[in-house]
Amino acid sequence: MAEDADVIVVGGGLAGLVAATEIADAGKRVIVVDQEGEQSLGGQAFWSFGGLFLVDSPEQRRLGIKDSYDLALQDWMGSAGFDRDEDLWPRRCAEAYVAFAAGEKRGWLRAMGHRIFPVVGWAERGGYDAMSHGNSVPRFHVTWGTGPGIVEPFERRAREAQRAGRLTFKFRHRVDALVTTHGTVDGVSGVVLEPDKIERGRSSSRRVIGDFTLRAQAVVVASGGIGGNHDLVRQNWPKRLGSAPANMISGVPEHVDGRMIGITEAAGARLINRDRMWHYVEGIRNWAPIWPRHGIRILPGPSSMWFDATRRRLPSPLFPGSDTLGQLQYIMSTGHDYSWFVLTQSIIKKEFALSGSEQNPDLTGKSWMMTAKRATNKGAPAPVEAFKAHGVDFIVRDNLADLVGSMNALVDNDLLKTEDIKAQIEARDREIENAYAKDTQVLNIHNARRYIGDRLIRTAKPHRILDPAHGPLIAVKLNILTRKTLGGFETDLDSRVFGQDGKIMPGLYAAGEAAGFGGGGMHGYRSLEGTFLGGCLFSGRNAGRAAAKAVS
Ligand SMILES: Cc1cc2nc3c(=O)[nH]c(=O)nc-3n(C[C@H](O)[C@H](O)[C@H](O)COP(=O)(O)OP(=O)(O)OC[C@H]3O[C@@H](n4cnc5c(N)ncnc54)[C@H](O)[C@@H]3O)c2cc1C
């Protein structure tokens, strides 16, 4: 049968765009198929904060951070906790990815016009020992322009290839099956969905108006994860975390539906580590939702006090920003699926960032003037103040009794007692007067402030939570927010997919979240953050280059 292209890429998210542009730039013909309309090009990456894990970058060095491949690999392995036979390729991909992040990654992006905000963030700080989870040093490099800024170079390359006739987009084409001929994956088939001009990120029509089959010599599956499909999240929920939360909100649009994972598995691909996922515990319900159950993740600084639903402070080292999986495990062990931050206006102003391009108009719009206000403004950034005013999970009060009463009212129970919360806050407040302390969260705050980036824009000056001069008091109900799929299709370093018989499936490649960002789960159990977009760049580039080489 005649081929429609040399390679078909399923998915026009970041991983698909990277793979497709590499294929086209190698002189091959490529078709990018996506179930969404043209307005959604870039997938989740468009909505992202654009945070990238880089190692020993000029930005780090300028801030006095001493980083290295060895330190980053130590952190990665301590976080991943690889412990399964099927971790062979994930581990190999992790080693290669850390080398990419310490080597070519920044220069490759920079040559395409990508730029980085100069203050490096410190995500997932851990708090255990040197060989355990967490970033020993700040490594979260925010793209100047956030999500759209990381999509832009690849969309530009794709449009150039489109104009040159080497790349074709097929929007509103939903793949329902992979086509295999004599053991080689050589096409896709599915349905054409009716055109829909709905705004990016909103759920689009699923009305079918036709069907299609496309043939090529190879297929790259870059269809994303399962975070928008709560049924699949529940089905894959790991037993080690108890039962799945009764209530979850969505950190991704509905098109992150996981359908293509089942379709690719049905064609014989080996899906591994499906029980490894990366969901956040600091989710807030969006007061202006775009997609169903739309939630936003707070990227917290270290100072908010964190209470579980039963009024206990989360144990050390589960402070804001330390260990996402540890926090999820702890919260699920309480028998409730929410927890609380209690903080002050001084803390929210400096420490709350919201993950997502639309929540950061200063960085997304590349406005130095607006961004500088993060350090100088009296209030929090406007999107945070808007959540404070309109968000259903935010409570703002002048005194603790009113605050606690409203917290109980919000969740319709009386689990929190004012006297009890007051005693815990006062005890913590007594620790704040000295530059040293025994309370480990307070120690952690002092440690954070030794890093200039945190002192400038991420960690409030230590103060008493009950000091009215820093008020009003704020409580935030934190929900569990679905986001990333850490497992995926087992691949080698060329993103070639292994079949269920353990052999490479000729013609089939997988990249991005569908491939567990490389190998079938290069993060293992935990991420150091900024590693998902990077995993799409890495596995997408490998898939594109290898597929282009393999086709005649
Ligand atoms: C709000 C937000 C903030 C984030 N912040 C960061 C960050 O700061 N740093 C970081 O590293 N990561 C971040 N991430 C995660 C990161 O953006 C994603 O993991 C990554 O973009 C996934 O890219 P992908 O190409 O694998 O999949 P996707 O972006 O999901 O793209 C997959 C595409 O495939 C299409 N598709 C699926 N099934 C089919 C089918 N059957 N037929 C046809 N088309 C199909 C979909 O429509 C979609 O366009 C964030 C994510 C979100 C949502």
XYZ file of C-alpha atoms and ligand atoms in Angstrom:
605
model
C 0.000 0.000 0.000
C 1.226 3.536 -0.784
C 2.598 5.443 2.163
C 1.136 8.764 3.211
C 4.404 9.764 4.923
C 7.648 8.252 6.175
C 6.588 8.525 9.823
C 3.301 9.223 11.629
C 3.396 10.929 15.018
C 0.327 10.481 17.240
C -0.005 13.582 19.406
C 0.823 17.240 18.840
C 1.974 17.880 22.419
C 5.579 18.764 23.199
C 6.934 15.225 22.748
C 5.145 14.825 19.396
C 6.265 18.231 18.156
C 9.884 17.552 19.094
C 9.841 14.135 17.393
C 8.110 15.484 14.282
C 10.484 18.415 13.851
C 13.514 16.150 14.165
C 12.038 13.831 11.518
C 11.212 16.688 9.153
C 14.584 18.361 9.656
C 16.238 15.051 8.745
C 14.507 15.417 5.369
C 11.749 12.858 5.935
C 7.993 13.311 5.520
C 5.968 13.263 8.698
C 2.265 13.491 9.600
C 1.224 14.699 13.060
C -2.218 13.381 14.033
C -4.094 14.941 16.955
C -7.641 14.504 18.205
C -7.840 18.160 19.222
C -8.094 21.186 16.960
C -5.236 23.334 15.726
C -5.856 25.787 18.593
C -4.634 23.140 21.078
C -1.243 22.559 19.466
C 1.390 21.980 22.130
C -0.886 19.966 24.428
C -0.185 20.215 28.135
C 3.135 21.992 27.633
C 1.293 25.164 26.632
C -0.389 25.246 30.060
C 2.759 24.365 31.933
C 4.908 26.611 34.090
C 7.812 25.836 31.754
C 10.050 24.662 34.605
C 13.124 22.768 33.398
C 15.591 20.607 35.305
C 19.108 21.721 34.331
C 22.367 20.798 35.990
C 25.376 23.100 36.505
C 23.842 25.826 34.329
C 25.198 29.378 34.001
C 22.059 30.540 35.871
C 22.952 28.306 38.821
C 26.587 29.345 38.775
C 25.668 33.040 38.773
C 23.703 32.433 41.978
C 26.620 30.620 43.594
C 25.041 27.148 43.305
C 27.584 24.359 42.924
C 25.992 21.537 40.985
C 27.354 18.602 39.014
C 26.290 15.512 37.089
C 27.345 13.334 40.023
C 25.286 15.331 42.546
C 22.266 15.379 40.230
C 22.522 11.649 39.542
C 22.816 10.951 43.272
C 19.636 13.003 43.816
C 17.857 11.355 40.890
C 18.623 7.817 42.008
C 17.710 8.632 45.610
C 14.362 9.942 44.400
C 13.642 7.275 41.793
C 14.181 4.334 44.147
C 14.339 1.904 41.219
C 13.566 -1.531 42.664
C 12.045 -3.657 39.898
C 13.357 -5.901 37.113
C 11.545 -3.690 34.581
C 13.520 -0.681 35.828
C 16.434 -1.634 33.527
C 15.514 0.771 30.700
C 14.018 3.449 32.978
C 17.336 3.506 34.858
C 19.371 3.709 31.642
C 17.144 6.534 30.412
C 17.511 8.327 33.747
C 21.315 8.229 33.500
C 21.232 9.463 29.900
C 18.676 12.141 30.761
C 20.688 13.558 33.667
C 23.695 13.711 31.319
C 21.502 15.557 28.767
C 20.350 18.001 31.482
C 23.971 18.585 32.522
C 25.146 18.823 28.910
C 23.445 19.539 25.624
C 19.942 20.454 26.795
C 20.378 24.139 27.585
C 22.555 24.940 24.550
C 20.254 23.052 22.189
C 17.241 25.033 23.412
C 19.127 28.305 23.488
C 20.133 27.925 19.852
C 16.395 27.808 19.078
C 15.776 31.084 20.946
C 14.663 29.625 24.300
C 15.511 31.772 27.329
C 15.464 31.260 31.106
C 14.326 33.466 34.018
C 17.509 34.183 36.015
C 16.339 33.098 39.506
C 16.546 29.297 39.752
C 13.808 27.651 41.839
C 14.298 24.962 44.444
C 11.625 22.284 44.109
C 11.332 18.923 45.922
C 13.888 19.711 48.620
C 13.671 16.354 50.351
C 14.857 16.524 53.950
C 16.140 13.014 54.557
C 19.792 12.086 53.939
C 22.160 12.733 51.043
C 21.242 9.515 49.235
C 17.457 9.923 49.588
C 14.796 11.936 47.831
C 15.192 15.544 46.823
C 17.201 18.216 45.055
C 20.345 19.005 47.051
C 20.451 22.357 45.248
C 18.040 24.580 43.279
C 17.593 23.263 39.708
C 14.120 24.406 38.589
C 14.768 26.781 35.668
C 11.629 28.641 34.596
C 11.294 29.296 30.881
C 11.022 33.001 30.090
C 7.520 32.882 28.599
C 6.545 29.767 30.668
C 4.720 26.967 28.771
C 4.169 28.848 25.509
C 7.883 29.727 25.585
C 8.875 26.060 25.495
C 6.348 25.166 22.772
C 7.244 28.142 20.580
C 10.607 26.978 19.111
C 9.169 23.608 18.146
C 5.963 25.038 16.716
C 8.101 27.436 14.667
C 10.234 24.583 13.347
C 7.090 22.556 12.624
C 5.473 25.438 10.690
C 8.656 25.855 8.641
C 8.617 22.143 7.812
C 4.897 22.403 6.994
C 5.613 25.212 4.540
C 8.415 23.135 3.006
C 5.962 20.251 2.499
C 7.704 17.812 4.841
C 5.239 18.028 7.741
C 1.451 17.703 7.625
C -0.924 18.263 10.537
C -4.122 16.202 10.749
C -6.128 17.863 13.517
C -9.413 16.410 14.795
C -8.159 12.960 13.797
C -8.517 10.551 16.699
C -6.487 7.361 16.456
C -8.415 4.254 17.508
C -5.969 1.545 16.372
C -2.391 0.949 15.264
C -2.021 -0.851 11.940
C 0.513 -3.682 11.751
C 1.694 -5.425 8.575
C 3.911 -8.541 8.764
C 4.906 -7.654 12.311
C 5.807 -4.018 11.582
C 3.711 -1.139 12.892
C 3.084 0.875 9.744
C -0.017 2.946 10.199
C -2.889 4.243 12.260
C -6.641 4.245 11.812
C -9.405 6.087 13.553
C -12.148 8.632 13.214
C -12.406 12.231 12.135
C -14.126 14.434 14.729
C -16.292 17.369 13.731
C -14.507 20.730 13.533
C -14.760 22.631 16.805
C -13.522 26.146 17.368
C -13.764 25.841 21.147
C -11.143 27.701 23.152
C -7.873 25.858 23.893
C -8.107 23.596 26.922
C -11.898 23.322 26.980
C -13.484 19.949 26.220
C -14.111 19.646 22.482
C -16.896 17.802 20.666
C -16.499 14.070 20.187
C -19.044 13.818 17.326
C -17.629 11.605 14.582
C -17.946 12.732 10.954
C -15.766 10.178 9.164
C -12.953 7.714 9.448
C -9.380 7.470 8.223
C -6.368 5.217 7.758
C -2.842 6.539 7.292
C 0.230 4.489 6.323
C 3.936 5.084 6.914
C 7.079 3.117 7.712
C 6.971 3.945 11.403
C 4.684 5.377 14.090
C 5.651 7.460 17.135
C 3.099 7.372 19.971
C 3.290 10.677 21.868
C -0.248 10.794 23.210
C 0.378 11.908 26.814
C -0.700 10.285 30.076
C -3.893 9.512 31.966
C -4.282 12.454 34.391
C -7.525 13.742 32.832
C -9.214 10.360 33.197
C -9.980 9.807 36.887
C -11.355 6.320 36.235
C -7.963 5.250 34.870
C -6.145 7.015 37.704
C -8.267 5.085 40.214
C -7.802 1.815 38.320
C -3.998 2.212 38.398
C -3.851 3.656 41.934
C -1.011 1.889 43.784
C -2.056 -0.361 46.667
C 0.866 0.985 48.714
C -0.999 4.312 48.933
C -4.222 2.718 50.187
C -7.435 3.298 48.300
C -7.708 6.093 45.740
C -8.965 9.465 47.009
C -12.736 9.897 46.878
C -12.298 13.467 45.625
C -9.695 14.570 43.135
C -9.373 17.612 40.928
C -7.719 17.710 37.488
C -4.428 19.406 36.799
C -4.671 18.588 33.084
C -7.232 19.098 30.278
C -9.716 16.361 29.427
C -7.793 15.306 26.299
C -5.194 13.731 28.610
C -7.557 10.772 28.489
C -5.161 7.801 28.353
C -7.171 6.126 25.546
C -4.127 5.741 23.321
C -2.300 3.878 26.089
C -4.869 1.062 25.922
C -4.838 1.136 22.115
C -1.046 0.819 21.945
C -1.073 -1.916 24.579
C -3.693 -3.792 22.531
C -1.275 -3.671 19.569
C 1.280 -5.598 21.664
C 3.356 -2.876 23.375
C 4.625 -3.519 26.898
C 3.299 -1.038 29.458
C 5.350 -0.941 32.662
C 5.158 0.868 35.999
C 1.537 1.844 35.462
C 1.105 2.223 39.247
C 3.660 5.031 39.402
C 2.037 8.432 39.140
C 2.842 11.983 40.197
C -0.144 13.742 41.681
C 0.077 16.861 43.813
C -1.328 17.447 47.278
C -1.518 21.264 47.085
C -4.395 21.455 44.588
C -6.942 24.274 44.729
C -10.198 24.401 42.817
C -9.963 26.957 40.017
C -12.543 29.720 40.513
C -12.454 30.337 36.723
C -12.190 26.796 35.349
C -11.198 26.029 31.775
C -11.385 22.235 31.794
C -13.594 19.895 33.856
C -12.700 19.740 37.583
C -9.937 22.244 36.822
C -7.449 22.504 39.671
C -4.281 24.561 40.071
C -1.217 23.482 41.981
C 0.289 25.837 44.523
C 4.080 25.823 44.265
C 4.654 26.627 47.918
C 7.585 28.224 49.686
C 8.667 26.617 52.973
C 6.856 28.661 55.663
C 3.149 27.725 55.681
C 2.134 25.470 58.559
C 0.638 22.259 57.227
C -2.122 20.464 59.119
C -3.879 17.249 58.208
C -7.669 16.965 58.290
C -7.532 15.692 61.854
C -5.563 18.799 63.051
C -2.096 17.227 63.306
C 0.860 19.057 61.812
C 2.416 17.023 58.981
C 5.514 15.278 60.374
C 9.066 16.317 59.546
C 10.336 16.532 56.805
C 6.964 16.856 55.058
C 7.133 20.633 54.823
C 5.757 22.551 51.851
C 7.897 21.796 48.794
C 9.801 18.831 50.232
C 8.443 15.442 49.152
C 5.281 15.205 47.069
C 4.928 11.421 47.231
C 5.694 11.298 50.960
C 3.024 13.941 51.544
C 0.484 12.042 49.448
C 1.236 8.839 51.324
C 0.880 10.594 54.683
C -2.345 12.382 53.750
C -3.930 9.176 52.453
C -2.995 7.478 55.746
C -5.189 9.964 57.651
C -8.341 8.569 56.053
C -9.085 11.969 54.477
C -8.203 13.275 51.043
C -7.442 16.883 51.949
C -5.181 18.881 54.238
C -4.670 22.535 55.241
C -2.110 25.284 54.918
C -2.294 27.972 57.588
C -0.274 31.090 56.842
C -0.122 34.866 56.891
C -0.442 37.601 54.303
C 3.357 38.062 54.508
C 3.842 34.399 53.588
C 1.330 34.276 50.744
C 2.768 37.431 49.245
C 6.246 35.994 48.894
C 5.783 32.237 48.842
C 2.727 31.317 46.776
C 3.289 30.689 43.102
C 0.639 28.971 41.013
C 1.713 26.416 38.433
C 0.437 27.161 34.953
C 1.130 29.625 32.167
C -2.199 31.451 32.551
C -1.539 31.975 36.281
C 1.735 33.795 35.643
C 0.972 36.607 33.184
C 4.222 38.386 34.098
C 6.517 35.481 33.166
C 4.282 34.215 30.355
C 4.042 37.699 28.854
C 7.829 38.147 29.268
C 7.315 41.412 31.175
C 10.348 42.365 33.286
C 8.386 45.249 34.814
C 5.581 42.972 36.035
C 7.982 40.233 37.127
C 10.068 42.650 39.220
C 6.915 43.393 41.245
C 7.165 39.869 42.723
C 9.996 41.199 44.877
C 8.628 44.680 45.575
C 4.812 44.518 45.642
C 2.761 44.903 48.798
C 0.316 42.163 47.844
C 0.776 38.731 46.306
C 0.831 38.431 42.480
C -2.606 39.348 41.058
C -3.641 35.719 40.215
C -2.878 34.675 43.835
C -4.859 37.643 45.215
C -7.715 36.658 42.866
C -7.717 33.145 44.336
C -7.694 34.654 47.817
C -10.761 36.692 46.924
C -12.719 34.174 44.829
C -11.271 30.693 45.421
C -13.589 28.359 47.335
C -10.619 26.810 49.140
C -9.333 30.107 50.589
C -10.372 31.492 53.963
C -9.101 34.895 55.135
C -9.821 36.050 58.708
C -8.414 38.452 61.291
C -8.382 36.010 64.194
C -7.694 32.323 64.672
C -11.052 31.349 66.192
C -12.914 32.693 63.155
C -10.411 31.059 60.828
C -10.754 27.622 62.399
C -14.539 27.919 62.571
C -14.651 28.700 58.848
C -12.289 25.826 58.059
C -14.637 23.396 59.801
C -17.619 24.943 58.034
C -15.961 24.533 54.629
C -15.533 20.782 55.060
C -18.711 20.364 57.090
C -17.171 18.727 60.153
C -15.702 19.792 63.505
C -12.369 17.973 63.381
C -10.338 21.124 64.017
C -10.279 22.647 67.505
C -9.157 26.251 67.899
C -7.265 25.660 71.170
C -5.356 22.770 69.652
C -4.359 24.602 66.468
C -3.489 27.665 68.559
C -1.176 25.665 70.827
C 0.697 24.239 67.832
C 1.070 27.625 66.149
C 2.197 29.320 69.370
C 4.787 26.599 69.962
C 6.146 27.101 66.462
C 6.040 30.884 66.906
C 8.223 30.659 70.041
C 10.905 28.973 67.901
C 11.092 31.831 65.424
C 12.817 34.424 67.650
C 16.326 32.961 67.271
C 18.415 32.327 64.179
C 18.564 28.689 65.308
C 15.824 26.417 66.567
C 14.790 22.846 67.256
C 11.622 22.871 65.134
C 12.765 21.260 61.871
C 10.435 23.329 59.690
C 11.885 26.498 61.200
C 15.408 25.136 60.590
C 14.345 24.492 57.011
C 13.181 28.108 56.613
C 16.553 29.398 57.854
C 18.300 27.033 55.434
C 16.171 28.266 52.522
C 17.029 31.874 53.277
C 20.739 31.126 52.931
C 20.031 30.709 49.188
C 19.817 34.141 47.589
C 17.071 33.114 45.153
C 14.802 32.068 48.019
C 15.617 35.135 50.075
C 14.763 37.374 47.126
C 11.460 35.949 45.934
C 10.483 32.672 47.610
C 10.893 32.661 51.397
C 9.262 35.187 53.708
C 11.277 36.754 56.498
C 10.697 34.519 59.544
C 7.886 35.912 61.690
C 5.231 34.758 64.134
C 2.153 33.409 62.366
C -0.041 34.968 65.061
C 1.614 38.398 64.782
C -1.239 40.673 63.597
C 1.306 42.869 61.798
C 1.745 40.026 59.290
C -1.991 39.296 58.978
C -4.630 38.631 58.032
C -4.526 34.903 58.699
C -5.168 32.642 55.732
C -6.187 28.988 55.531
C -6.177 27.022 52.293
C -7.896 23.692 51.841
C -5.567 21.546 49.767
C -7.037 18.906 47.451
C -5.375 16.082 45.578
C -4.728 17.116 42.009
C -4.057 14.576 39.256
C -1.220 15.393 36.899
C 1.511 13.114 35.626
C 1.842 9.491 34.635
C 5.282 8.213 35.564
C 5.003 4.734 34.015
C 4.574 4.085 30.303
C 5.698 2.041 27.336
C 9.022 0.322 27.834
C 11.523 1.745 25.349
C 15.228 1.689 24.682
C 17.339 4.852 24.417
C 16.155 5.325 20.818
C 12.550 5.368 22.101
C 11.882 2.064 20.298
C 9.046 0.208 22.022
C 9.400 -3.287 23.467
C 6.590 -5.755 22.861
C 4.995 -7.979 25.442
C 7.365 -10.732 24.233
C 10.346 -8.611 25.323
C 11.457 -7.888 21.727
C 11.546 -4.489 20.020
C 8.356 -3.937 17.994
C 9.515 -2.973 14.478
C 8.169 0.416 13.434
C 6.920 1.522 16.850
C 8.359 4.375 18.953
C 6.988 6.106 22.052
C 7.900 9.466 23.571
C 6.889 11.859 26.322
C 4.431 10.967 29.024
C 3.185 7.906 27.081
C 6.680 6.442 27.466
C 7.023 7.419 31.127
C 9.173 10.282 29.727
C 11.676 7.654 28.578
C 12.211 3.940 29.050
C 8.774 3.367 30.571
C 9.359 5.434 33.685
C 12.691 7.229 33.989
C 11.525 8.929 37.207
C 10.981 5.713 39.111
C 8.696 6.621 42.024
C 9.473 10.324 42.398
C 10.413 13.367 40.380
C 12.845 16.193 41.074
C 10.495 18.500 39.092
C 11.023 20.256 35.801
C 11.788 16.803 34.481
C 8.577 16.210 32.507
C 8.988 18.825 29.803
C 12.641 17.788 29.759
C 11.626 14.139 29.398
C 9.479 15.095 26.399
C 12.390 16.955 24.815
C 14.752 14.055 25.461
C 12.577 11.108 24.454
C 10.920 13.050 21.601
C 14.297 13.998 20.159
C 15.572 10.443 20.465
C 12.413 9.039 18.845
C 12.514 11.527 15.983
C 16.187 11.046 15.232
C 16.021 7.245 15.438
C 12.833 6.961 13.365
C 14.218 9.292 10.691
C 17.347 7.141 10.480
C 15.394 3.902 10.330
C 13.070 4.795 7.456
C 14.356 4.571 3.925
C -0.602 23.142 34.380
C 0.595 22.287 34.082
C 1.849 22.688 34.554
C 2.979 21.921 34.271
N 4.216 22.407 34.621
C 5.318 21.703 34.291
C 6.620 22.232 34.547
O 6.786 23.355 35.017
N 7.691 21.452 34.249
C 7.570 20.212 33.704
O 8.590 19.555 33.457
N 6.352 19.704 33.401
C 5.228 20.428 33.665
N 4.000 19.934 33.334
C 3.914 18.599 32.706
C 4.178 18.638 31.211
O 3.604 19.789 30.650
C 3.589 17.385 30.540
O 3.998 16.227 31.217
C 4.046 17.286 29.083
O 3.772 18.499 28.400
C 3.369 16.109 28.374
O 3.614 16.208 26.992
P 3.247 15.030 25.980
O 3.620 15.536 24.620
O 3.821 13.754 26.420
O 1.652 14.861 26.106
P 0.432 15.881 25.883
O 0.833 17.271 26.073
O -0.686 15.360 26.699
O 0.075 15.732 24.346
C -0.529 14.567 23.839
C -1.359 14.902 22.623
O -1.843 13.681 22.083
C -3.174 13.847 21.665
N -3.826 12.523 21.675
C -4.027 11.706 22.748
N -4.644 10.577 22.351
C -4.836 10.674 21.018
C -5.447 9.812 20.036
N -5.980 8.644 20.354
N -5.484 10.256 18.759
C -4.955 11.457 18.413
N -4.397 12.304 19.284
C -4.327 11.908 20.577
C -3.764 14.819 22.674
O -4.884 15.485 22.142
C -2.578 15.755 22.941
O -2.591 16.887 22.091
C 2.848 20.697 33.571
C 1.594 20.275 33.120
C 0.477 21.074 33.351
C -0.855 20.649 32.787
